[in-house]
PDB file of C-alpha atoms (C1' of nucleotides) in Angstrom:
ATOM      1  CA  MET A   1       0.077   0.321   0.069  1.00 67.00           C
ATOM      2  CA  PRO A   2       1.483   3.658  -0.409  1.00 83.00           C
ATOM      3  CA  GLU A   3       2.931   4.781   2.630  1.00 85.00           C
ATOM      4  CA  LEU A   4       5.222   7.821   2.763  1.00 90.00           C
ATOM      5  CA  VAL A   5       7.907   5.926   0.351  1.00 91.00           C
ATOM      6  CA  GLU A   6       5.153   5.560  -1.926  1.00 91.00           C
ATOM      7  CA  ILE A   7       3.985   9.188  -1.741  1.00 93.00           C
ATOM      8  CA  GLU A   8       7.599  10.503  -2.030  1.00 93.00           C
ATOM      9  CA  TYR A   9       7.403   9.149  -5.404  1.00 92.00           C
ATOM     10  CA  TYR A  10       4.085  10.706  -6.220  1.00 94.00           C
ATOM     11  CA  ARG A  11       5.245  14.018  -5.014  1.00 94.00           C
ATOM     12  CA  ARG A  12       8.408  13.696  -7.549  1.00 94.00           C
ATOM     13  CA  LEU A  13       5.952  13.045 -10.442  1.00 94.00           C
ATOM     14  CA  ALA A  14       3.748  15.669  -9.471  1.00 95.00           C
ATOM     15  CA  GLU A  15       6.545  17.879 -10.124  1.00 96.00           C
ATOM     16  CA  ALA A  16       5.852  17.174 -13.575  1.00 96.00           C
ATOM     17  CA  ALA A  17       2.528  18.757 -13.223  1.00 97.00           C
ATOM     18  CA  LEU A  18       3.808  21.881 -11.826  1.00 97.00           C
ATOM     19  CA  ASP A  19       3.375  25.357 -13.806  1.00 98.00           C
ATOM     20  CA  ARG A  20       0.714  24.138 -16.266  1.00 98.00           C
ATOM     21  CA  GLN A  21      -2.430  25.821 -16.880  1.00 98.00           C
ATOM     22  CA  ILE A  22      -4.975  24.201 -15.612  1.00 97.00           C
ATOM     23  CA  ALA A  23      -8.463  23.812 -18.309  1.00 98.00           C
ATOM     24  CA  SER A  24     -10.613  21.206 -16.179  1.00 96.00           C
ATOM     25  CA  VAL A  25     -11.551  18.866 -13.726  1.00 96.00           C
ATOM     26  CA  ALA A  26     -13.100  15.888 -13.138  1.00 95.00           C
ATOM     27  CA  ALA A  27     -14.292  14.325  -9.823  1.00 93.00           C
ATOM     28  CA  PRO A  28     -17.179  11.765 -11.404  1.00 90.00           C
ATOM     29  CA  ASP A  29     -16.770  10.327  -7.862  1.00 90.00           C
ATOM     30  CA  GLU A  30     -18.434  12.341  -4.567  1.00 88.00           C
ATOM     31  CA  TRP A  31     -17.483   9.976  -2.127  1.00 89.00           C
ATOM     32  CA  PHE A  32     -14.023  10.824  -3.338  1.00 93.00           C
ATOM     33  CA  LEU A  33     -14.071  14.225  -2.590  1.00 93.00           C
ATOM     34  CA  LYS A  34     -13.723  14.949   1.451  1.00 92.00           C
ATOM     35  CA  TRP A  35     -15.305  17.281   4.065  1.00 88.00           C
ATOM     36  CA  GLY A  36     -18.177  18.518   1.949  1.00 87.00           C
ATOM     37  CA  LEU A  37     -16.025  19.304  -1.441  1.00 92.00           C
ATOM     38  CA  THR A  38     -18.126  19.735  -4.095  1.00 92.00           C
ATOM     39  CA  GLU A  39     -16.798  19.111  -7.938  1.00 93.00           C
ATOM     40  CA  ALA A  40     -18.379  22.499  -8.530  1.00 94.00           C
ATOM     41  CA  ALA A  41     -15.975  24.230  -5.812  1.00 93.00           C
ATOM     42  CA  VAL A  42     -13.041  22.427  -7.036  1.00 94.00           C
ATOM     43  CA  ARG A  43     -13.396  23.267 -10.188  1.00 95.00           C
ATOM     44  CA  ASP A  44     -13.795  26.888  -8.697  1.00 95.00           C
ATOM     45  CA  ALA A  45     -10.333  26.356  -7.301  1.00 95.00           C
ATOM     46  CA  LEU A  46      -8.827  24.670  -9.955  1.00 96.00           C
ATOM     47  CA  GLU A  47      -9.749  25.654 -13.071  1.00 97.00           C
ATOM     48  CA  GLY A  48      -7.634  28.557 -15.004  1.00 97.00           C
ATOM     49  CA  ARG A  49      -5.050  28.120 -12.370  1.00 97.00           C
ATOM     50  CA  ARG A  50      -1.863  26.134 -11.705  1.00 98.00           C
ATOM     51  CA  PHE A  51       0.034  24.043  -9.177  1.00 97.00           C
ATOM     52  CA  GLU A  52       3.267  25.791  -7.627  1.00 97.00           C
ATOM     53  CA  ARG A  53       4.863  23.721  -5.628  1.00 96.00           C
ATOM     54  CA  ALA A  54       4.382  19.719  -4.477  1.00 96.00           C
ATOM     55  CA  ARG A  55       4.992  19.176  -0.963  1.00 95.00           C
ATOM     56  CA  ARG A  56       4.519  15.919   1.471  1.00 94.00           C
ATOM     57  CA  ILE A  57       3.441  15.498   5.160  1.00 94.00           C
ATOM     58  CA  GLY A  58       3.595  11.870   5.973  1.00 94.00           C
ATOM     59  CA  LYS A  59       0.762  10.079   3.515  1.00 94.00           C
ATOM     60  CA  LEU A  60      -0.587  13.321   2.042  1.00 94.00           C
ATOM     61  CA  LEU A  61       0.104  14.667  -1.171  1.00 95.00           C
ATOM     62  CA  LEU A  62       0.040  18.495  -1.371  1.00 95.00           C
ATOM     63  CA  LEU A  63      -0.033  20.533  -4.619  1.00 96.00           C
ATOM     64  CA  ASP A  64      -0.063  24.344  -3.705  1.00 96.00           C
ATOM     65  CA  ILE A  65      -2.231  26.217  -6.107  1.00 97.00           C
ATOM     66  CA  SER A  66      -1.581  29.683  -7.495  1.00 96.00           C
ATOM     67  CA  ASP A  67      -3.496  32.471  -6.296  1.00 87.00           C
ATOM     68  CA  GLY A  68      -3.957  30.645  -3.010  1.00 88.00           C
ATOM     69  CA  GLY A  69      -5.321  27.480  -1.377  1.00 94.00           C
ATOM     70  CA  VAL A  70      -3.876  24.062  -1.470  1.00 95.00           C
ATOM     71  CA  LEU A  71      -5.136  20.731  -3.113  1.00 95.00           C
ATOM     72  CA  GLY A  72      -4.692  17.804  -1.021  1.00 95.00           C
ATOM     73  CA  LEU A  73      -4.868  13.965  -2.371  1.00 95.00           C
ATOM     74  CA  ARG A  74      -4.616  11.633   0.086  1.00 93.00           C
ATOM     75  CA  PHE A  75      -4.436   7.582  -1.500  1.00 92.00           C
ATOM     76  CA  GLY A  76      -5.821   5.210   0.614  1.00 89.00           C
ATOM     77  CA  MET A  77      -4.225   1.700   0.342  1.00 82.00           C
ATOM     78  CA  ALA A  78      -4.741   1.447  -3.528  1.00 85.00           C
ATOM     79  CA  GLY A  79      -4.683   4.959  -5.134  1.00 91.00           C
ATOM     80  CA  ARG A  80      -2.122   5.336  -7.628  1.00 91.00           C
ATOM     81  CA  LEU A  81      -1.255   8.850  -9.074  1.00 94.00           C
ATOM     82  CA  LEU A  82      -0.377   9.168 -12.675  1.00 93.00           C
ATOM     83  CA  VAL A  83       0.436  12.281 -14.703  1.00 95.00           C
ATOM     84  CA  ASP A  84       0.329  12.388 -18.655  1.00 94.00           C
ATOM     85  CA  GLY A  85      -0.892   8.812 -18.298  1.00 89.00           C
ATOM     86  CA  ARG A  86       2.900   7.739 -16.295  1.00 87.00           C
ATOM     87  CA  ALA A  87       2.675   6.093 -13.400  1.00 83.00           C
ATOM     88  CA  GLY A  88       4.560   6.989  -9.498  1.00 76.00           C
ATOM     89  CA  VAL A  89       5.370   3.188  -8.612  1.00 73.00           C
ATOM     90  CA  ASP A  90       5.272   0.150 -10.907  1.00 68.00           C
ATOM     91  CA  HIS A  91       3.989  -2.118  -7.668  1.00 68.00           C
ATOM     92  CA  LEU A  92       1.448  -1.442  -4.998  1.00 70.00           C
ATOM     93  CA  GLN A  93       0.945  -3.818  -2.982  1.00 72.00           C
ATOM     94  CA  TYR A  94      -2.167  -5.408  -2.005  1.00 70.00           C
ATOM     95  CA  ALA A  95      -3.668  -2.941  -4.747  1.00 72.00           C
ATOM     96  CA  SER A  96      -4.863  -4.907  -7.907  1.00 71.00           C
ATOM     97  CA  SER A  97      -2.006  -5.047 -11.073  1.00 67.00           C
ATOM     98  CA  ARG A  98      -5.127  -4.379 -13.389  1.00 74.00           C
ATOM     99  CA  TRP A  99      -5.361  -0.432 -14.105  1.00 79.00           C
ATOM    100  CA  GLU A 100      -9.137   0.382 -15.217  1.00 84.00           C
ATOM    101  CA  PRO A 101     -10.254   3.999 -16.854  1.00 86.00           C
ATOM    102  CA  ALA A 102     -13.635   3.616 -14.595  1.00 87.00           C
ATOM    103  CA  TRP A 103     -10.892   3.171 -11.466  1.00 89.00           C
ATOM    104  CA  ASP A 104     -10.092   7.030 -12.057  1.00 93.00           C
ATOM    105  CA  ARG A 105     -11.520   8.817  -9.346  1.00 93.00           C
ATOM    106  CA  PHE A 106      -9.927  12.516  -9.992  1.00 95.00           C
ATOM    107  CA  THR A 107      -8.499  13.910 -13.018  1.00 96.00           C
ATOM    108  CA  VAL A 108      -7.105  17.475 -13.248  1.00 96.00           C
ATOM    109  CA  ARG A 109      -6.487  18.334 -16.865  1.00 97.00           C
ATOM    110  CA  PHE A 110      -4.082  21.024 -18.251  1.00 98.00           C
ATOM    111  CA  ASP A 111      -4.446  23.354 -21.386  1.00 97.00           C
ATOM    112  CA  ASP A 112      -1.612  21.239 -22.896  1.00 97.00           C
ATOM    113  CA  GLY A 113      -3.615  18.343 -23.272  1.00 96.00           C
ATOM    114  CA  GLY A 114      -1.990  16.185 -20.223  1.00 96.00           C
ATOM    115  CA  ASP A 115      -3.562  15.528 -17.425  1.00 96.00           C
ATOM    116  CA  LEU A 116      -3.073  14.321 -13.510  1.00 96.00           C
ATOM    117  CA  ARG A 117      -5.071  11.646 -11.892  1.00 94.00           C
ATOM    118  CA  VAL A 118      -5.962   9.794  -9.367  1.00 94.00           C
ATOM    119  CA  ASN A 119      -6.473   5.869  -9.899  1.00 92.00           C
ATOM    120  CA  ASP A 120      -8.297   4.118  -6.826  1.00 91.00           C
ATOM    121  CA  ALA A 121      -9.832   0.811  -7.327  1.00 88.00           C
ATOM    122  CA  ARG A 122     -10.724   0.487  -3.492  1.00 87.00           C
ATOM    123  CA  ARG A 123     -11.868   4.054  -3.427  1.00 90.00           C
ATOM    124  CA  LEU A 124     -10.255   4.633   0.110  1.00 88.00           C
ATOM    125  CA  GLY A 125      -8.701   7.671  -0.884  1.00 92.00           C
ATOM    126  CA  GLY A 126      -9.302  11.301  -1.288  1.00 93.00           C
ATOM    127  CA  VAL A 127      -9.043  14.846  -2.625  1.00 95.00           C
ATOM    128  CA  GLU A 128      -9.643  17.314   0.140  1.00 94.00           C
ATOM    129  CA  LEU A 129      -9.269  21.617  -0.603  1.00 94.00           C
ATOM    130  CA  ASP A 130      -6.787  22.882   2.210  1.00 93.00           C
ATOM    131  CA  PRO A 131      -6.610  20.142   4.081  1.00 92.00           C
ATOM    132  CA  ASP A 132      -5.835  21.055   7.706  1.00 90.00           C
ATOM    133  CA  GLU A 133      -1.733  20.440   7.924  1.00 91.00           C
ATOM    134  CA  ALA A 134      -1.899  20.841  11.885  1.00 88.00           C
ATOM    135  CA  ARG A 135      -3.651  17.198  12.268  1.00 88.00           C
ATOM    136  CA  LEU A 136      -0.465  15.425  11.240  1.00 92.00           C
ATOM    137  CA  GLY A 137       2.605  14.981  13.075  1.00 93.00           C
ATOM    138  CA  PHE A 138       6.007  15.204  12.339  1.00 93.00           C
ATOM    139  CA  ASP A 139       7.004  13.511   8.855  1.00 94.00           C
ATOM    140  CA  ALA A 140       8.809  10.211   9.785  1.00 95.00           C
ATOM    141  CA  ALA A 141      11.446  10.957   7.059  1.00 94.00           C
ATOM    142  CA  THR A 142      12.756  13.951   8.591  1.00 94.00           C
ATOM    143  CA  ILE A 143      11.522  13.539  12.169  1.00 95.00           C
ATOM    144  CA  THR A 144      14.147  14.766  14.435  1.00 95.00           C
ATOM    145  CA  PRO A 145      15.359  12.589  18.205  1.00 95.00           C
ATOM    146  CA  ALA A 146      13.804  14.950  20.290  1.00 95.00           C
ATOM    147  CA  GLN A 147      10.306  14.786  18.184  1.00 95.00           C
ATOM    148  CA  LEU A 148      10.448  11.130  18.308  1.00 96.00           C
ATOM    149  CA  ARG A 149      11.214  11.114  21.998  1.00 95.00           C
ATOM    150  CA  ALA A 150       7.864  13.500  22.733  1.00 94.00           C
ATOM    151  CA  ALA A 151       5.861  11.327  20.264  1.00 95.00           C
ATOM    152  CA  LEU A 152       6.375   8.602  22.426  1.00 95.00           C
ATOM    153  CA  ALA A 153       6.972   9.730  25.790  1.00 94.00           C
ATOM    154  CA  HIS A 154       3.971   9.076  28.648  1.00 92.00           C
ATOM    155  CA  SER A 155       2.190   7.157  26.184  1.00 93.00           C
ATOM    156  CA  THR A 156       0.582   3.712  27.358  1.00 93.00           C
ATOM    157  CA  ALA A 157      -0.357   2.617  23.855  1.00 93.00           C
ATOM    158  CA  PRO A 158       1.043  -0.419  21.804  1.00 94.00           C
ATOM    159  CA  LEU A 159       4.491   1.232  20.232  1.00 96.00           C
ATOM    160  CA  LYS A 160       3.399  -0.145  16.972  1.00 95.00           C
ATOM    161  CA  ALA A 161       0.104   1.412  17.262  1.00 94.00           C
ATOM    162  CA  ARG A 162       1.479   5.014  18.268  1.00 95.00           C
ATOM    163  CA  LEU A 163       4.141   5.161  15.276  1.00 95.00           C
ATOM    164  CA  MET A 164       1.034   4.285  12.933  1.00 94.00           C
ATOM    165  CA  ASP A 165      -0.858   7.470  14.521  1.00 94.00           C
ATOM    166  CA  GLN A 166      -0.457   9.819  12.075  1.00 93.00           C
ATOM    167  CA  ARG A 167      -0.924  12.939  14.425  1.00 92.00           C
ATOM    168  CA  ARG A 168       2.076  11.897  16.607  1.00 93.00           C
ATOM    169  CA  VAL A 169       4.258  11.105  13.697  1.00 95.00           C
ATOM    170  CA  ALA A 170       3.054  11.280   9.940  1.00 94.00           C
ATOM    171  CA  GLY A 171       3.730   8.685   7.145  1.00 93.00           C
ATOM    172  CA  LEU A 172       3.981   5.061   8.769  1.00 94.00           C
ATOM    173  CA  GLY A 173       1.909   2.231   7.736  1.00 92.00           C
ATOM    174  CA  ASN A 174       1.353  -0.928   8.520  1.00 92.00           C
ATOM    175  CA  LEU A 175       4.835  -2.929   6.635  1.00 91.00           C
ATOM    176  CA  ILE A 176       7.200   0.007   7.037  1.00 93.00           C
ATOM    177  CA  THR A 177       6.653   0.052  11.319  1.00 94.00           C
ATOM    178  CA  ASP A 178       6.503  -3.733  10.937  1.00 94.00           C
ATOM    179  CA  GLU A 179       9.830  -3.621   9.224  1.00 93.00           C
ATOM    180  CA  VAL A 180      11.272  -0.808  11.289  1.00 95.00           C
ATOM    181  CA  LEU A 181      10.335  -2.867  14.691  1.00 95.00           C
ATOM    182  CA  TRP A 182      11.800  -5.826  13.187  1.00 95.00           C
ATOM    183  CA  ARG A 183      15.194  -4.383  12.639  1.00 95.00           C
ATOM    184  CA  ALA A 184      15.331  -2.233  16.011  1.00 96.00           C
ATOM    185  CA  GLY A 185      14.511  -5.144  18.001  1.00 96.00           C
ATOM    186  CA  LEU A 186      11.429  -3.590  19.512  1.00 96.00           C
ATOM    187  CA  ASP A 187       8.374  -5.870  20.516  1.00 95.00           C
ATOM    188  CA  PRO A 188       5.231  -3.959  18.879  1.00 94.00           C
ATOM    189  CA  THR A 189       3.126  -4.429  21.926  1.00 93.00           C
ATOM    190  CA  ARG A 190       5.852  -2.764  23.854  1.00 93.00           C
ATOM    191  CA  PRO A 191       4.003   0.484  25.972  1.00 94.00           C
ATOM    192  CA  ALA A 192       4.880   3.467  24.260  1.00 95.00           C
ATOM    193  CA  GLY A 193       6.414   5.577  26.821  1.00 94.00           C
ATOM    194  CA  SER A 194       8.448   2.669  28.173  1.00 95.00           C
ATOM    195  CA  LEU A 195      11.138   2.924  25.694  1.00 96.00           C
ATOM    196  CA  THR A 196      14.276   3.997  27.072  1.00 95.00           C
ATOM    197  CA  PRO A 197      16.774   6.725  25.389  1.00 95.00           C
ATOM    198  CA  SER A 198      18.898   4.530  23.832  1.00 96.00           C
ATOM    199  CA  GLU A 199      15.982   2.444  22.204  1.00 96.00           C
ATOM    200  CA  VAL A 200      14.577   5.586  21.421  1.00 96.00           C
ATOM    201  CA  SER A 201      17.805   6.314  19.756  1.00 96.00           C
ATOM    202  CA  ARG A 202      18.172   2.656  17.968  1.00 96.00           C
ATOM    203  CA  LEU A 203      14.230   3.066  16.860  1.00 96.00           C
ATOM    204  CA  LEU A 204      15.650   6.349  14.818  1.00 96.00           C
ATOM    205  CA  ARG A 205      18.479   5.053  13.476  1.00 96.00           C
ATOM    206  CA  HIS A 206      16.416   2.306  12.290  1.00 96.00           C
ATOM    207  CA  LEU A 207      13.756   4.395  11.216  1.00 95.00           C
ATOM    208  CA  ARG A 208      15.559   6.850   8.803  1.00 95.00           C
ATOM    209  CA  THR A 209      17.907   3.695   7.542  1.00 95.00           C
ATOM    210  CA  THR A 210      14.854   1.536   6.384  1.00 94.00           C
ATOM    211  CA  ILE A 211      12.892   4.716   4.790  1.00 94.00           C
ATOM    212  CA  ALA A 212      16.131   5.525   2.650  1.00 94.00           C
ATOM    213  CA  GLU A 213      16.641   2.280   1.963  1.00 93.00           C
ATOM    214  CA  LEU A 214      13.207   1.507   0.862  1.00 92.00           C
ATOM    215  CA  THR A 215      12.899   4.754  -1.120  1.00 91.00           C
ATOM    216  CA  GLU A 216      15.781   3.721  -2.976  1.00 90.00           C
ATOM    217  CA  ARG A 217      14.599   0.304  -3.709  1.00 87.00           C
ATOM    218  CA  GLY A 218      11.133   1.819  -4.725  1.00 81.00           C
ATOM    219  CA  GLY A 219       8.650   0.658  -2.167  1.00 85.00           C
ATOM    220  CA  SER A 220       7.302  -0.183   1.322  1.00 86.00           C
ATOM    221  CA  HIS A 221       6.787  -3.490   0.508  1.00 83.00           C
ATOM    222  CA  LEU A 222      10.980  -4.250  -0.076  1.00 86.00           C
ATOM    223  CA  GLY A 223      11.793  -4.778   2.986  1.00 87.00           C
ATOM    224  CA  ARG A 224      13.356  -7.921   4.676  1.00 88.00           C
ATOM    225  CA  LEU A 225      10.628  -9.065   6.976  1.00 88.00           C
ATOM    226  CA  GLN A 226       7.736  -8.584   4.309  1.00 83.00           C
ATOM    227  CA  VAL A 227       8.811 -11.583   2.176  1.00 81.00           C
ATOM    228  CA  ALA A 228       7.799 -13.555   5.807  1.00 81.00           C
ATOM    229  CA  ARG A 229       5.037 -11.482   6.431  1.00 82.00           C
ATOM    230  CA  VAL A 230       2.837 -14.507   5.834  1.00 80.00           C
ATOM    231  CA  PRO A 231       1.510 -16.382   8.378  1.00 75.00           C
ATOM    232  CA  GLY A 232       3.190 -19.969   9.534  1.00 78.00           C
ATOM    233  CA  CYS A 233       6.616 -18.464   8.390  1.00 85.00           C
ATOM    234  CA  ARG A 234      10.215 -17.879  10.099  1.00 89.00           C
ATOM    235  CA  CYS A 235      12.042 -14.635  11.301  1.00 93.00           C
ATOM    236  CA  PRO A 236      14.456 -14.088   8.527  1.00 91.00           C
ATOM    237  CA  LYS A 237      17.364 -13.058  11.195  1.00 92.00           C
ATOM    238  CA  ASP A 238      17.315 -16.212  13.473  1.00 92.00           C
ATOM    239  CA  GLY A 239      15.080 -18.709  12.145  1.00 91.00           C
ATOM    240  CA  ALA A 240      12.165 -18.331  15.211  1.00 92.00           C
ATOM    241  CA  PRO A 241       8.613 -18.955  13.922  1.00 90.00           C
ATOM    242  CA  LEU A 242       7.050 -15.220  14.100  1.00 91.00           C
ATOM    243  CA  LEU A 243       4.221 -13.998  15.541  1.00 90.00           C
ATOM    244  CA  ARG A 244       0.798 -12.697  14.046  1.00 89.00           C
ATOM    245  CA  ARG A 245      -1.151 -11.097  16.301  1.00 89.00           C
ATOM    246  CA  THR A 246      -2.982  -7.916  15.747  1.00 89.00           C
ATOM    247  CA  ILE A 247      -2.117  -4.555  17.370  1.00 91.00           C
ATOM    248  CA  GLY A 248      -4.136  -1.075  16.924  1.00 88.00           C
ATOM    249  CA  GLY A 249      -6.124  -2.591  14.595  1.00 86.00           C
ATOM    250  CA  ARG A 250      -3.837  -4.051  11.823  1.00 89.00           C
ATOM    251  CA  THR A 251      -1.883  -7.101  11.516  1.00 89.00           C
ATOM    252  CA  ALA A 252       1.322  -7.433  13.363  1.00 91.00           C
ATOM    253  CA  TYR A 253       4.382  -9.689  12.666  1.00 92.00           C
ATOM    254  CA  SER A 254       7.207  -9.718  14.844  1.00 93.00           C
ATOM    255  CA  CYS A 255       9.878 -12.100  16.190  1.00 94.00           C
ATOM    256  CA  PRO A 256       9.316 -13.337  19.676  1.00 93.00           C
ATOM    257  CA  ALA A 257      13.328 -14.333  19.681  1.00 95.00           C
ATOM    258  CA  HIS A 258      15.043 -10.857  18.989  1.00 96.00           C
ATOM    259  CA  GLN A 259      11.916  -8.612  19.296  1.00 96.00           C
ATOM    260  CA  HIS A 260      11.673  -7.368  22.998  1.00 95.00           C
TER     261      HIS A 260
ATOM    262  C1'  DA B   1      -7.405  13.647  26.640  1.00 59.18           C
ATOM    263  C1'  DT B   2      -5.897   9.237  25.151  1.00 59.18           C
ATOM    264  C1'  DT B   3      -6.690   4.720  23.267  1.00 59.18           C
ATOM    265  C1'  DG B   4      -9.389   1.256  21.428  1.00 59.18           C
ATOM    266  C1'  DT B   5     -12.832  -0.891  18.191  1.00 59.18           C
ATOM    267  C1'  DG B   6     -15.856  -0.692  14.212  1.00 59.18           C
ATOM    268  C1'  DG B   7     -16.859  -0.262   9.232  1.00 59.18           C
ATOM    269  C1'  DC B   8     -16.530   2.011   5.089  1.00 59.18           C
ATOM    270  C1'  DC B   9     -14.665   0.944   0.304  1.00 59.18           C
ATOM    271  C1'  DT B  10     -13.453  -3.205  -3.302  1.00 59.18           C
ATOM    272  C1'  DG B  11     -10.407  -6.258  -5.429  1.00 59.18           C
ATOM    273  C1'  DC B  12      -8.196 -10.895  -4.907  1.00 59.18           C
ATOM    274  C1'  DC B  13      -8.032 -15.272  -3.366  1.00 59.18           C
ATOM    275  C1'  DC B  14      -9.082 -19.944  -1.583  1.00 59.18           C
ATOM    276  C1'  DG B  15     -11.577 -23.495  -0.578  1.00 59.18           C
ATOM    277  C1'  DC B  16     -16.003 -25.857  -1.911  1.00 59.18           C
TER     278       DC B  16
ATOM    279  C1'  DT C   1     -16.191 -23.668 -13.197  1.00 59.18           C
ATOM    280  C1'  DG C   2     -18.692 -20.418 -10.608  1.00 59.18           C
ATOM    281  C1'  DC C   3     -19.631 -18.713  -6.187  1.00 59.18           C
ATOM    282  C1'  DG C   4     -19.006 -16.844  -1.336  1.00 59.18           C
ATOM    283  C1'  DG C   5     -16.893 -15.738   2.833  1.00 59.18           C
ATOM    284  C1'  DG C   6     -12.373 -13.833   4.081  1.00 59.18           C
ATOM    285  C1'  DC C   7      -8.625 -10.689   3.876  1.00 59.18           C
ATOM    286  C1'  DA C   8      -5.884  -6.792   3.129  1.00 59.18           C
ATOM    287  C1'  DG C   9      -4.927  -1.242   5.715  1.00 59.18           C
ATOM    288  C1'  DG C  10      -5.696   4.135   5.791  1.00 59.18           C
ATOM    289  C1'  DC C  11      -8.672   6.710   7.927  1.00 59.18           C
ATOM    290  C1'  DC C  12     -12.709   8.475  10.151  1.00 59.18           C
ATOM    291  C1'  DA C  13     -16.730   8.101  13.714  1.00 59.18           C
ATOM    292  C1'  DC C  14     -17.632   6.812  17.724  1.00 59.18           C
ATOM    293  C1'  DA C  15     -17.391   5.295  22.666  1.00 59.18           C
ATOM    294  C1'  DA C  16     -15.261   4.467  27.014  1.00 59.18           C
TER     295       DA C  16
END
DNA sequence: ATTGTGGCCTGCCCGC
DNA sequence: TGCGGGCAGGCCACAA
């Protein structure tokens, strides 16, 4: 699914859509427009204007509009971004490998004939205008030691749930979180506030290297734990049978032998 | 305030 | 061969 690694690819792709005059907007799926946004309103905000900047906070892609306003794009777990027919990533875990024009939920056409499209089979993504950026925590790719410490401190929530809470740390989804905790040797059920300073440092170190490595390899599904993220599999590190539990409402894989 | 749960969405895969 | 149930997880609404 798209986590911050994929959204960062989408952001880079979206730079190809900057400084091009917007001719028209198609939002055929009302469900896909969030917070009461209407097709008329999003047309009014975009048509005749241009995107000036492509930003990303966590899994939220932000396109700054000339003359003010911000378009926010979310991709759920199966959403793809296409610019001029080119895709930002070529593989999405848990998403269909097919591509259907009917899954185009939102299209921005430029007056040069190209377009920017969100294609989402499952409709778990969405479009919003002027999203509340303050709802999101610090981006996981650039979070500082003090910020991570503060995000975890005094919390009794399971470590994994806290890391996936987008208001605390933005950008981490199920796969990357499992991978990072597996690498850092931390049990996902540990109360978030129970980590020692050295454990927080270790977590941050693995957070950074994992995000960098997965970005370089091209997807959040390319971690070393990922191949073993199936029932009955063993830890690639030490061969112990992996635990499969539900933590924070999500399927969590972890190794009982080396994650504490 | 914080934490946990349920439901939404729909394609896909497995077993019958 | 077709069909139905379960599963995937990001995000929101809601409950305790």
